[in-house]
Amino acid sequence: MTGSQTLSFAEVESAGLSDWRQLFEALRTRFLTGDFATGLALTSRIGELAEAANHHPDVDLRYPHVNVTLFSHDVFGVTSRDVDLARQISAAAADLGVSADPSAASVVEIALDTWDYEAIKPFWRAVLGMSDSPDSGKAVYDPSGSLPALWFQDTDEHEEPRMRFHLDVRVPPEVVEPRIAAALEAGGTLVTDEYAPRFWVLADAQGNKACLTTGRGRG
């Protein structure tokens, strides 16, 4: 498999990257550095590895952790280049005595129900200052990664009022069941698990919905 060919979610899972999880188009993780100086040292080491590989992740240095997002921008997905660099970054973290908590990674996507996304997508692209998503005509995204993507979800035409926006929350597969349990304990209800393990639909006590999603079961 060439370095420019995207890997499926199943292929990424089988690669044995215990420190990382694929969420949407990227590998993501959190390294628990414990203090800012160690985080800075890890960030510096990641920079050296990235320059050597000519392949550059997004690194978010915080106290007391470092978030890393890694994907191949040219194909908007995970490739063998990302898998290789992920392994190198994990080794560098281990050398510094830093462990990873990939279960802390998550991505929020805003979903807008519409029966004609082409009629409204230009407006949202303009008002949010976003671009067309490289992997779906039914989404706009922020190339800098600072803002959540906006996904246009098919629905039947209907009269107002009706809930149109909801959040899609992408989490690692091992996180979804505890997250559902916590939501139910907090007064929510499970609307449907018909589409599991791709997504579960939940609602709060007033009927407002959200979806917990994983990469499993997808093409």
mmCIF file with all atom_site columns, C-alpha atoms in Angstrom:
data_model
loop_
_atom_site.group_PDB
_atom_site.id
_atom_site.type_symbol
_atom_site.label_atom_id
_atom_site.label_alt_id
_atom_site.label_comp_id
_atom_site.label_asym_id
_atom_site.label_entity_id
_atom_site.label_seq_id
_atom_site.pdbx_PDB_ins_code
_atom_site.Cartn_x
_atom_site.Cartn_y
_atom_site.Cartn_z
_atom_site.occupancy
_atom_site.B_iso_or_equiv
_atom_site.pdbx_formal_charge
_atom_site.auth_seq_id
_atom_site.auth_comp_id
_atom_site.auth_asym_id
_atom_site.auth_atom_id
_atom_site.pdbx_PDB_model_num
ATOM 1   C CA . MET A 1 1   ? 0.000   0.000  0.000  1.00 0.00 ? 1   MET A CA 1
ATOM 2   C CA . THR A 1 2   ? 1.427   3.362  -1.021 1.00 0.00 ? 2   THR A CA 1
ATOM 3   C CA . GLY A 1 3   ? 1.836   6.322  1.295  1.00 0.00 ? 3   GLY A CA 1
ATOM 4   C CA . SER A 1 4   ? -0.842  8.269  -0.569 1.00 0.00 ? 4   SER A CA 1
ATOM 5   C CA . GLN A 1 5   ? -3.574  5.624  -0.280 1.00 0.00 ? 5   GLN A CA 1
ATOM 6   C CA . THR A 1 6   ? -6.064  6.177  2.522  1.00 0.00 ? 6   THR A CA 1
ATOM 7   C CA . LEU A 1 7   ? -6.575  3.395  5.041  1.00 0.00 ? 7   LEU A CA 1
ATOM 8   C CA . SER A 1 8   ? -9.973  2.185  6.162  1.00 0.00 ? 8   SER A CA 1
ATOM 9   C CA . PHE A 1 9   ? -11.026 2.460  9.788  1.00 0.00 ? 9   PHE A CA 1
ATOM 10  C CA . ALA A 1 10  ? -10.600 -1.314 10.153 1.00 0.00 ? 10  ALA A CA 1
ATOM 11  C CA . GLU A 1 11  ? -7.096  -1.156 8.682  1.00 0.00 ? 11  GLU A CA 1
ATOM 12  C CA . VAL A 1 12  ? -6.128  1.573  11.124 1.00 0.00 ? 12  VAL A CA 1
ATOM 13  C CA . GLU A 1 13  ? -7.530  -0.420 14.045 1.00 0.00 ? 13  GLU A CA 1
ATOM 14  C CA . SER A 1 14  ? -5.531  -3.482 12.971 1.00 0.00 ? 14  SER A CA 1
ATOM 15  C CA . ALA A 1 15  ? -2.291  -1.464 12.846 1.00 0.00 ? 15  ALA A CA 1
ATOM 16  C CA . GLY A 1 16  ? -1.905  -1.779 16.605 1.00 0.00 ? 16  GLY A CA 1
ATOM 17  C CA . LEU A 1 17  ? -1.631  1.921  17.423 1.00 0.00 ? 17  LEU A CA 1
ATOM 18  C CA . SER A 1 18  ? -2.581  1.578  21.085 1.00 0.00 ? 18  SER A CA 1
ATOM 19  C CA . ASP A 1 19  ? -1.845  5.260  21.768 1.00 0.00 ? 19  ASP A CA 1
ATOM 20  C CA . TRP A 1 20  ? -4.054  6.565  18.972 1.00 0.00 ? 20  TRP A CA 1
ATOM 21  C CA . ARG A 1 21  ? -7.640  6.508  17.728 1.00 0.00 ? 21  ARG A CA 1
ATOM 22  C CA . GLN A 1 22  ? -9.019  7.427  14.310 1.00 0.00 ? 22  GLN A CA 1
ATOM 23  C CA . LEU A 1 23  ? -11.778 10.027 14.548 1.00 0.00 ? 23  LEU A CA 1
ATOM 24  C CA . PHE A 1 24  ? -13.126 11.087 11.159 1.00 0.00 ? 24  PHE A CA 1
ATOM 25  C CA . GLU A 1 25  ? -10.181 11.734 8.819  1.00 0.00 ? 25  GLU A CA 1
ATOM 26  C CA . ALA A 1 26  ? -7.392  11.807 11.420 1.00 0.00 ? 26  ALA A CA 1
ATOM 27  C CA . LEU A 1 27  ? -5.464  9.936  14.075 1.00 0.00 ? 27  LEU A CA 1
ATOM 28  C CA . ARG A 1 28  ? -5.829  11.698 17.403 1.00 0.00 ? 28  ARG A CA 1
ATOM 29  C CA . THR A 1 29  ? -4.514  11.284 20.933 1.00 0.00 ? 29  THR A CA 1
ATOM 30  C CA . ARG A 1 30  ? -3.655  13.082 24.148 1.00 0.00 ? 30  ARG A CA 1
ATOM 31  C CA . PHE A 1 31  ? -0.261  12.704 25.815 1.00 0.00 ? 31  PHE A CA 1
ATOM 32  C CA . LEU A 1 32  ? -0.352  13.198 29.594 1.00 0.00 ? 32  LEU A CA 1
ATOM 33  C CA . THR A 1 33  ? 2.789   15.230 30.112 1.00 0.00 ? 33  THR A CA 1
ATOM 34  C CA . GLY A 1 34  ? 1.993   16.346 33.660 1.00 0.00 ? 34  GLY A CA 1
ATOM 35  C CA . ASP A 1 35  ? 3.753   19.687 33.368 1.00 0.00 ? 35  ASP A CA 1
ATOM 36  C CA . PHE A 1 36  ? 4.417   22.354 30.770 1.00 0.00 ? 36  PHE A CA 1
ATOM 37  C CA . ALA A 1 37  ? 8.168   21.740 30.472 1.00 0.00 ? 37  ALA A CA 1
ATOM 38  C CA . THR A 1 38  ? 7.670   18.074 29.600 1.00 0.00 ? 38  THR A CA 1
ATOM 39  C CA . GLY A 1 39  ? 4.968   19.052 27.129 1.00 0.00 ? 39  GLY A CA 1
ATOM 40  C CA . LEU A 1 40  ? 7.339   21.491 25.500 1.00 0.00 ? 40  LEU A CA 1
ATOM 41  C CA . ALA A 1 41  ? 10.037  18.810 25.286 1.00 0.00 ? 41  ALA A CA 1
ATOM 42  C CA . LEU A 1 42  ? 7.608   16.382 23.667 1.00 0.00 ? 42  LEU A CA 1
ATOM 43  C CA . THR A 1 43  ? 6.398   19.063 21.259 1.00 0.00 ? 43  THR A CA 1
ATOM 44  C CA . SER A 1 44  ? 9.999   19.775 20.257 1.00 0.00 ? 44  SER A CA 1
ATOM 45  C CA . ARG A 1 45  ? 10.643  16.091 19.661 1.00 0.00 ? 45  ARG A CA 1
ATOM 46  C CA . ILE A 1 46  ? 7.483   15.804 17.563 1.00 0.00 ? 46  ILE A CA 1
ATOM 47  C CA . GLY A 1 47  ? 8.702   18.750 15.503 1.00 0.00 ? 47  GLY A CA 1
ATOM 48  C CA . GLU A 1 48  ? 12.025  17.016 14.819 1.00 0.00 ? 48  GLU A CA 1
ATOM 49  C CA . LEU A 1 49  ? 10.285  13.803 13.756 1.00 0.00 ? 49  LEU A CA 1
ATOM 50  C CA . ALA A 1 50  ? 7.849   15.734 11.557 1.00 0.00 ? 50  ALA A CA 1
ATOM 51  C CA . GLU A 1 51  ? 10.629  17.614 9.786  1.00 0.00 ? 51  GLU A CA 1
ATOM 52  C CA . ALA A 1 52  ? 12.584  14.402 9.196  1.00 0.00 ? 52  ALA A CA 1
ATOM 53  C CA . ALA A 1 53  ? 9.495   12.741 7.722  1.00 0.00 ? 53  ALA A CA 1
ATOM 54  C CA . ASN A 1 54  ? 8.347   15.897 5.884  1.00 0.00 ? 54  ASN A CA 1
ATOM 55  C CA . HIS A 1 55  ? 4.926   15.107 7.339  1.00 0.00 ? 55  HIS A CA 1
ATOM 56  C CA . HIS A 1 56  ? 3.456   17.496 9.903  1.00 0.00 ? 56  HIS A CA 1
ATOM 57  C CA . PRO A 1 57  ? 0.801   16.872 12.555 1.00 0.00 ? 57  PRO A CA 1
ATOM 58  C CA . ASP A 1 58  ? -1.249  19.486 14.393 1.00 0.00 ? 58  ASP A CA 1
ATOM 59  C CA . VAL A 1 59  ? 0.095   19.843 17.951 1.00 0.00 ? 59  VAL A CA 1
ATOM 60  C CA . ASP A 1 60  ? -1.823  21.575 20.752 1.00 0.00 ? 60  ASP A CA 1
ATOM 61  C CA . LEU A 1 61  ? 0.379   22.193 23.799 1.00 0.00 ? 61  LEU A CA 1
ATOM 62  C CA . ARG A 1 62  ? -1.581  22.596 27.030 1.00 0.00 ? 62  ARG A CA 1
ATOM 63  C CA . TYR A 1 63  ? -0.975  22.261 30.746 1.00 0.00 ? 63  TYR A CA 1
ATOM 64  C CA . PRO A 1 64  ? -0.725  19.371 31.592 1.00 0.00 ? 64  PRO A CA 1
ATOM 65  C CA . HIS A 1 65  ? -1.134  17.555 28.278 1.00 0.00 ? 65  HIS A CA 1
ATOM 66  C CA . VAL A 1 66  ? -0.422  17.686 24.547 1.00 0.00 ? 66  VAL A CA 1
ATOM 67  C CA . ASN A 1 67  ? -3.120  16.936 21.955 1.00 0.00 ? 67  ASN A CA 1
ATOM 68  C CA . VAL A 1 68  ? -1.915  15.633 18.595 1.00 0.00 ? 68  VAL A CA 1
ATOM 69  C CA . THR A 1 69  ? -3.880  15.322 15.347 1.00 0.00 ? 69  THR A CA 1
ATOM 70  C CA . LEU A 1 70  ? -2.259  13.478 12.469 1.00 0.00 ? 70  LEU A CA 1
ATOM 71  C CA . PHE A 1 71  ? -3.530  12.937 8.923  1.00 0.00 ? 71  PHE A CA 1
ATOM 72  C CA . SER A 1 72  ? -2.425  13.251 5.315  1.00 0.00 ? 72  SER A CA 1
ATOM 73  C CA . HIS A 1 73  ? -3.729  16.617 4.132  1.00 0.00 ? 73  HIS A CA 1
ATOM 74  C CA . ASP A 1 74  ? -3.179  15.793 0.455  1.00 0.00 ? 74  ASP A CA 1
ATOM 75  C CA . VAL A 1 75  ? -5.738  12.961 0.543  1.00 0.00 ? 75  VAL A CA 1
ATOM 76  C CA . PHE A 1 76  ? -7.718  14.123 3.621  1.00 0.00 ? 76  PHE A CA 1
ATOM 77  C CA . GLY A 1 77  ? -7.374  10.823 5.405  1.00 0.00 ? 77  GLY A CA 1
ATOM 78  C CA . VAL A 1 78  ? -5.094  8.440  7.263  1.00 0.00 ? 78  VAL A CA 1
ATOM 79  C CA . THR A 1 79  ? -2.291  6.809  5.273  1.00 0.00 ? 79  THR A CA 1
ATOM 80  C CA . SER A 1 80  ? 0.723   4.658  6.064  1.00 0.00 ? 80  SER A CA 1
ATOM 81  C CA . ARG A 1 81  ? 2.671   7.902  6.495  1.00 0.00 ? 81  ARG A CA 1
ATOM 82  C CA . ASP A 1 82  ? 0.498   8.751  9.464  1.00 0.00 ? 82  ASP A CA 1
ATOM 83  C CA . VAL A 1 83  ? 0.765   5.272  10.942 1.00 0.00 ? 83  VAL A CA 1
ATOM 84  C CA . ASP A 1 84  ? 4.569   5.405  10.699 1.00 0.00 ? 84  ASP A CA 1
ATOM 85  C CA . LEU A 1 85  ? 4.828   8.860  12.249 1.00 0.00 ? 85  LEU A CA 1
ATOM 86  C CA . ALA A 1 86  ? 2.319   7.971  14.974 1.00 0.00 ? 86  ALA A CA 1
ATOM 87  C CA . ARG A 1 87  ? 4.535   5.069  16.026 1.00 0.00 ? 87  ARG A CA 1
ATOM 88  C CA . GLN A 1 88  ? 7.572   7.363  16.126 1.00 0.00 ? 88  GLN A CA 1
ATOM 89  C CA . ILE A 1 89  ? 5.751   9.962  18.208 1.00 0.00 ? 89  ILE A CA 1
ATOM 90  C CA . SER A 1 90  ? 4.582   7.282  20.648 1.00 0.00 ? 90  SER A CA 1
ATOM 91  C CA . ALA A 1 91  ? 8.177   6.068  21.001 1.00 0.00 ? 91  ALA A CA 1
ATOM 92  C CA . ALA A 1 92  ? 9.386   9.617  21.656 1.00 0.00 ? 92  ALA A CA 1
ATOM 93  C CA . ALA A 1 93  ? 6.711   10.064 24.332 1.00 0.00 ? 93  ALA A CA 1
ATOM 94  C CA . ALA A 1 94  ? 7.696   6.782  25.953 1.00 0.00 ? 94  ALA A CA 1
ATOM 95  C CA . ASP A 1 95  ? 11.331  7.919  26.046 1.00 0.00 ? 95  ASP A CA 1
ATOM 96  C CA . LEU A 1 96  ? 10.175  10.958 28.031 1.00 0.00 ? 96  LEU A CA 1
ATOM 97  C CA . GLY A 1 97  ? 8.116   8.786  30.370 1.00 0.00 ? 97  GLY A CA 1
ATOM 98  C CA . VAL A 1 98  ? 4.878   10.200 28.978 1.00 0.00 ? 98  VAL A CA 1
ATOM 99  C CA . SER A 1 99  ? 1.796   8.006  28.601 1.00 0.00 ? 99  SER A CA 1
ATOM 100 C CA . ALA A 1 100 ? -1.109  8.501  26.200 1.00 0.00 ? 100 ALA A CA 1
ATOM 101 C CA . ASP A 1 101 ? -4.830  8.675  26.870 1.00 0.00 ? 101 ASP A CA 1
ATOM 102 C CA . PRO A 1 102 ? -6.467  8.223  23.450 1.00 0.00 ? 102 PRO A CA 1
ATOM 103 C CA . SER A 1 103 ? -9.883  7.870  25.084 1.00 0.00 ? 103 SER A CA 1
ATOM 104 C CA . ALA A 1 104 ? -9.713  11.605 25.846 1.00 0.00 ? 104 ALA A CA 1
ATOM 105 C CA . ALA A 1 105 ? -9.854  12.422 22.128 1.00 0.00 ? 105 ALA A CA 1
ATOM 106 C CA . SER A 1 106 ? -13.197 13.450 20.638 1.00 0.00 ? 106 SER A CA 1
ATOM 107 C CA . VAL A 1 107 ? -14.521 15.575 17.788 1.00 0.00 ? 107 VAL A CA 1
ATOM 108 C CA . VAL A 1 108 ? -17.759 17.571 17.698 1.00 0.00 ? 108 VAL A CA 1
ATOM 109 C CA . GLU A 1 109 ? -19.525 18.046 14.369 1.00 0.00 ? 109 GLU A CA 1
ATOM 110 C CA . ILE A 1 110 ? -22.632 20.223 14.004 1.00 0.00 ? 110 ILE A CA 1
ATOM 111 C CA . ALA A 1 111 ? -25.387 18.630 11.947 1.00 0.00 ? 111 ALA A CA 1
ATOM 112 C CA . LEU A 1 112 ? -28.143 20.640 10.260 1.00 0.00 ? 112 LEU A CA 1
ATOM 113 C CA . ASP A 1 113 ? -31.194 18.786 8.962  1.00 0.00 ? 113 ASP A CA 1
ATOM 114 C CA . THR A 1 114 ? -32.172 19.933 5.462  1.00 0.00 ? 114 THR A CA 1
ATOM 115 C CA . TRP A 1 115 ? -34.127 18.660 2.489  1.00 0.00 ? 115 TRP A CA 1
ATOM 116 C CA . ASP A 1 116 ? -32.016 20.707 0.044  1.00 0.00 ? 116 ASP A CA 1
ATOM 117 C CA . TYR A 1 117 ? -28.442 21.212 1.261  1.00 0.00 ? 117 TYR A CA 1
ATOM 118 C CA . GLU A 1 118 ? -27.336 22.823 -2.020 1.00 0.00 ? 118 GLU A CA 1
ATOM 119 C CA . ALA A 1 119 ? -29.741 25.712 -1.395 1.00 0.00 ? 119 ALA A CA 1
ATOM 120 C CA . ILE A 1 120 ? -28.294 26.617 1.994  1.00 0.00 ? 120 ILE A CA 1
ATOM 121 C CA . LYS A 1 121 ? -24.685 25.397 1.912  1.00 0.00 ? 121 LYS A CA 1
ATOM 122 C CA . PRO A 1 122 ? -23.330 28.567 0.201  1.00 0.00 ? 122 PRO A CA 1
ATOM 123 C CA . PHE A 1 123 ? -24.836 30.706 2.972  1.00 0.00 ? 123 PHE A CA 1
ATOM 124 C CA . TRP A 1 124 ? -23.269 28.690 5.787  1.00 0.00 ? 124 TRP A CA 1
ATOM 125 C CA . ARG A 1 125 ? -19.941 28.448 3.976  1.00 0.00 ? 125 ARG A CA 1
ATOM 126 C CA . ALA A 1 126 ? -19.895 32.246 3.693  1.00 0.00 ? 126 ALA A CA 1
ATOM 127 C CA . VAL A 1 127 ? -21.139 33.167 7.162  1.00 0.00 ? 127 VAL A CA 1
ATOM 128 C CA . LEU A 1 128 ? -18.761 30.724 8.875  1.00 0.00 ? 128 LEU A CA 1
ATOM 129 C CA . GLY A 1 129 ? -15.827 31.520 6.590  1.00 0.00 ? 129 GLY A CA 1
ATOM 130 C CA . MET A 1 130 ? -15.391 27.819 5.853  1.00 0.00 ? 130 MET A CA 1
ATOM 131 C CA . SER A 1 131 ? -14.502 25.718 2.799  1.00 0.00 ? 131 SER A CA 1
ATOM 132 C CA . ASP A 1 132 ? -16.108 22.748 1.097  1.00 0.00 ? 132 ASP A CA 1
ATOM 133 C CA . SER A 1 133 ? -15.108 19.505 2.779  1.00 0.00 ? 133 SER A CA 1
ATOM 134 C CA . PRO A 1 134 ? -12.625 17.517 0.660  1.00 0.00 ? 134 PRO A CA 1
ATOM 135 C CA . ASP A 1 135 ? -14.369 14.218 1.361  1.00 0.00 ? 135 ASP A CA 1
ATOM 136 C CA . SER A 1 136 ? -18.058 15.146 1.214  1.00 0.00 ? 136 SER A CA 1
ATOM 137 C CA . GLY A 1 137 ? -20.097 17.634 -0.775 1.00 0.00 ? 137 GLY A CA 1
ATOM 138 C CA . LYS A 1 138 ? -22.561 17.708 2.112  1.00 0.00 ? 138 LYS A CA 1
ATOM 139 C CA . ALA A 1 139 ? -20.255 19.427 4.590  1.00 0.00 ? 139 ALA A CA 1
ATOM 140 C CA . VAL A 1 140 ? -18.190 22.563 5.093  1.00 0.00 ? 140 VAL A CA 1
ATOM 141 C CA . TYR A 1 141 ? -15.127 22.672 7.313  1.00 0.00 ? 141 TYR A CA 1
ATOM 142 C CA . ASP A 1 142 ? -12.446 24.916 8.733  1.00 0.00 ? 142 ASP A CA 1
ATOM 143 C CA . PRO A 1 143 ? -9.058  23.989 7.169  1.00 0.00 ? 143 PRO A CA 1
ATOM 144 C CA . SER A 1 144 ? -7.291  25.324 10.274 1.00 0.00 ? 144 SER A CA 1
ATOM 145 C CA . GLY A 1 145 ? -9.155  22.878 12.468 1.00 0.00 ? 145 GLY A CA 1
ATOM 146 C CA . SER A 1 146 ? -10.272 25.589 14.877 1.00 0.00 ? 146 SER A CA 1
ATOM 147 C CA . LEU A 1 147 ? -14.029 25.250 14.267 1.00 0.00 ? 147 LEU A CA 1
ATOM 148 C CA . PRO A 1 148 ? -16.259 22.176 14.153 1.00 0.00 ? 148 PRO A CA 1
ATOM 149 C CA . ALA A 1 149 ? -17.435 21.030 10.751 1.00 0.00 ? 149 ALA A CA 1
ATOM 150 C CA . LEU A 1 150 ? -21.023 21.640 9.662  1.00 0.00 ? 150 LEU A CA 1
ATOM 151 C CA . TRP A 1 151 ? -22.713 18.572 8.176  1.00 0.00 ? 151 TRP A CA 1
ATOM 152 C CA . PHE A 1 152 ? -25.930 18.841 6.117  1.00 0.00 ? 152 PHE A CA 1
ATOM 153 C CA . GLN A 1 153 ? -28.064 15.840 6.992  1.00 0.00 ? 153 GLN A CA 1
ATOM 154 C CA . ASP A 1 154 ? -30.911 14.676 4.777  1.00 0.00 ? 154 ASP A CA 1
ATOM 155 C CA . THR A 1 155 ? -34.427 15.034 6.150  1.00 0.00 ? 155 THR A CA 1
ATOM 156 C CA . ASP A 1 156 ? -37.945 15.292 4.832  1.00 0.00 ? 156 ASP A CA 1
ATOM 157 C CA . GLU A 1 157 ? -39.373 18.724 4.078  1.00 0.00 ? 157 GLU A CA 1
ATOM 158 C CA . HIS A 1 158 ? -41.425 19.968 7.016  1.00 0.00 ? 158 HIS A CA 1
ATOM 159 C CA . GLU A 1 159 ? -43.118 22.962 8.560  1.00 0.00 ? 159 GLU A CA 1
ATOM 160 C CA . GLU A 1 160 ? -41.476 24.892 11.380 1.00 0.00 ? 160 GLU A CA 1
ATOM 161 C CA . PRO A 1 161 ? -40.920 24.637 14.284 1.00 0.00 ? 161 PRO A CA 1
ATOM 162 C CA . ARG A 1 162 ? -38.856 21.471 14.452 1.00 0.00 ? 162 ARG A CA 1
ATOM 163 C CA . MET A 1 163 ? -35.394 20.736 15.774 1.00 0.00 ? 163 MET A CA 1
ATOM 164 C CA . ARG A 1 164 ? -32.958 21.252 12.907 1.00 0.00 ? 164 ARG A CA 1
ATOM 165 C CA . PHE A 1 165 ? -29.514 21.418 14.536 1.00 0.00 ? 165 PHE A CA 1
ATOM 166 C CA . HIS A 1 166 ? -27.939 18.644 16.573 1.00 0.00 ? 166 HIS A CA 1
ATOM 167 C CA . LEU A 1 167 ? -24.423 17.656 17.609 1.00 0.00 ? 167 LEU A CA 1
ATOM 168 C CA . ASP A 1 168 ? -22.563 14.614 16.301 1.00 0.00 ? 168 ASP A CA 1
ATOM 169 C CA . VAL A 1 169 ? -19.841 13.607 18.767 1.00 0.00 ? 169 VAL A CA 1
ATOM 170 C CA . ARG A 1 170 ? -17.178 11.240 17.382 1.00 0.00 ? 170 ARG A CA 1
ATOM 171 C CA . VAL A 1 171 ? -15.454 9.221  20.118 1.00 0.00 ? 171 VAL A CA 1
ATOM 172 C CA . PRO A 1 172 ? -13.128 6.202  20.297 1.00 0.00 ? 172 PRO A CA 1
ATOM 173 C CA . PRO A 1 173 ? -15.128 2.928  20.163 1.00 0.00 ? 173 PRO A CA 1
ATOM 174 C CA . GLU A 1 174 ? -14.271 1.978  23.745 1.00 0.00 ? 174 GLU A CA 1
ATOM 175 C CA . VAL A 1 175 ? -15.673 5.278  25.017 1.00 0.00 ? 175 VAL A CA 1
ATOM 176 C CA . VAL A 1 176 ? -19.148 5.152  23.496 1.00 0.00 ? 176 VAL A CA 1
ATOM 177 C CA . GLU A 1 177 ? -20.866 2.710  25.880 1.00 0.00 ? 177 GLU A CA 1
ATOM 178 C CA . PRO A 1 178 ? -19.716 4.529  29.054 1.00 0.00 ? 178 PRO A CA 1
ATOM 179 C CA . ARG A 1 179 ? -20.679 7.840  27.441 1.00 0.00 ? 179 ARG A CA 1
ATOM 180 C CA . ILE A 1 180 ? -24.174 6.512  26.682 1.00 0.00 ? 180 ILE A CA 1
ATOM 181 C CA . ALA A 1 181 ? -24.523 5.197  30.233 1.00 0.00 ? 181 ALA A CA 1
ATOM 182 C CA . ALA A 1 182 ? -23.508 8.583  31.630 1.00 0.00 ? 182 ALA A CA 1
ATOM 183 C CA . ALA A 1 183 ? -26.014 10.373 29.392 1.00 0.00 ? 183 ALA A CA 1
ATOM 184 C CA . LEU A 1 184 ? -28.825 8.067  30.498 1.00 0.00 ? 184 LEU A CA 1
ATOM 185 C CA . GLU A 1 185 ? -27.843 8.525  34.152 1.00 0.00 ? 185 GLU A CA 1
ATOM 186 C CA . ALA A 1 186 ? -28.012 12.281 33.576 1.00 0.00 ? 186 ALA A CA 1
ATOM 187 C CA . GLY A 1 187 ? -31.667 12.067 32.582 1.00 0.00 ? 187 GLY A CA 1
ATOM 188 C CA . GLY A 1 188 ? -31.351 11.339 28.871 1.00 0.00 ? 188 GLY A CA 1
ATOM 189 C CA . THR A 1 189 ? -33.030 8.666  26.801 1.00 0.00 ? 189 THR A CA 1
ATOM 190 C CA . LEU A 1 190 ? -31.780 6.338  24.095 1.00 0.00 ? 190 LEU A CA 1
ATOM 191 C CA . VAL A 1 191 ? -33.799 7.180  20.978 1.00 0.00 ? 191 VAL A CA 1
ATOM 192 C CA . THR A 1 192 ? -32.343 4.376  18.848 1.00 0.00 ? 192 THR A CA 1
ATOM 193 C CA . ASP A 1 193 ? -29.349 2.063  18.588 1.00 0.00 ? 193 ASP A CA 1
ATOM 194 C CA . GLU A 1 194 ? -30.513 0.772  15.203 1.00 0.00 ? 194 GLU A CA 1
ATOM 195 C CA . TYR A 1 195 ? -27.422 2.152  13.489 1.00 0.00 ? 195 TYR A CA 1
ATOM 196 C CA . ALA A 1 196 ? -24.823 0.983  16.024 1.00 0.00 ? 196 ALA A CA 1
ATOM 197 C CA . PRO A 1 197 ? -21.838 0.789  15.977 1.00 0.00 ? 197 PRO A CA 1
ATOM 198 C CA . ARG A 1 198 ? -21.844 3.723  13.522 1.00 0.00 ? 198 ARG A CA 1
ATOM 199 C CA . PHE A 1 199 ? -23.989 5.911  15.778 1.00 0.00 ? 199 PHE A CA 1
ATOM 200 C CA . TRP A 1 200 ? -26.486 6.019  18.609 1.00 0.00 ? 200 TRP A CA 1
ATOM 201 C CA . VAL A 1 201 ? -29.196 8.687  18.878 1.00 0.00 ? 201 VAL A CA 1
ATOM 202 C CA . LEU A 1 202 ? -29.873 10.099 22.340 1.00 0.00 ? 202 LEU A CA 1
ATOM 203 C CA . ALA A 1 203 ? -32.106 12.884 23.632 1.00 0.00 ? 203 ALA A CA 1
ATOM 204 C CA . ASP A 1 204 ? -32.155 15.082 26.714 1.00 0.00 ? 204 ASP A CA 1
ATOM 205 C CA . ALA A 1 205 ? -35.164 15.399 29.015 1.00 0.00 ? 205 ALA A CA 1
ATOM 206 C CA . GLN A 1 206 ? -36.719 17.968 26.670 1.00 0.00 ? 206 GLN A CA 1
ATOM 207 C CA . GLY A 1 207 ? -36.265 15.882 23.517 1.00 0.00 ? 207 GLY A CA 1
ATOM 208 C CA . ASN A 1 208 ? -33.209 17.647 22.075 1.00 0.00 ? 208 ASN A CA 1
ATOM 209 C CA . LYS A 1 209 ? -31.123 15.057 20.243 1.00 0.00 ? 209 LYS A CA 1
ATOM 210 C CA . ALA A 1 210 ? -27.444 14.296 19.860 1.00 0.00 ? 210 ALA A CA 1
ATOM 211 C CA . CYS A 1 211 ? -25.587 11.447 18.187 1.00 0.00 ? 211 CYS A CA 1
ATOM 212 C CA . LEU A 1 212 ? -22.629 9.554  19.624 1.00 0.00 ? 212 LEU A CA 1
ATOM 213 C CA . THR A 1 213 ? -20.665 8.163  16.699 1.00 0.00 ? 213 THR A CA 1
ATOM 214 C CA . THR A 1 214 ? -17.669 5.909  16.022 1.00 0.00 ? 214 THR A CA 1
ATOM 215 C CA . GLY A 1 215 ? -15.729 4.922  12.920 1.00 0.00 ? 215 GLY A CA 1
ATOM 216 C CA . ARG A 1 216 ? -16.786 1.283  13.125 1.00 0.00 ? 216 ARG A CA 1
ATOM 217 C CA . GLY A 1 217 ? -19.215 -0.115 10.586 1.00 0.00 ? 217 GLY A CA 1
ATOM 218 C CA . ARG A 1 218 ? -18.392 2.532  7.982  1.00 0.00 ? 218 ARG A CA 1
ATOM 219 C CA . GLY A 1 219 ? -17.013 2.116  4.486  1.00 0.00 ? 219 GLY A CA 1
#
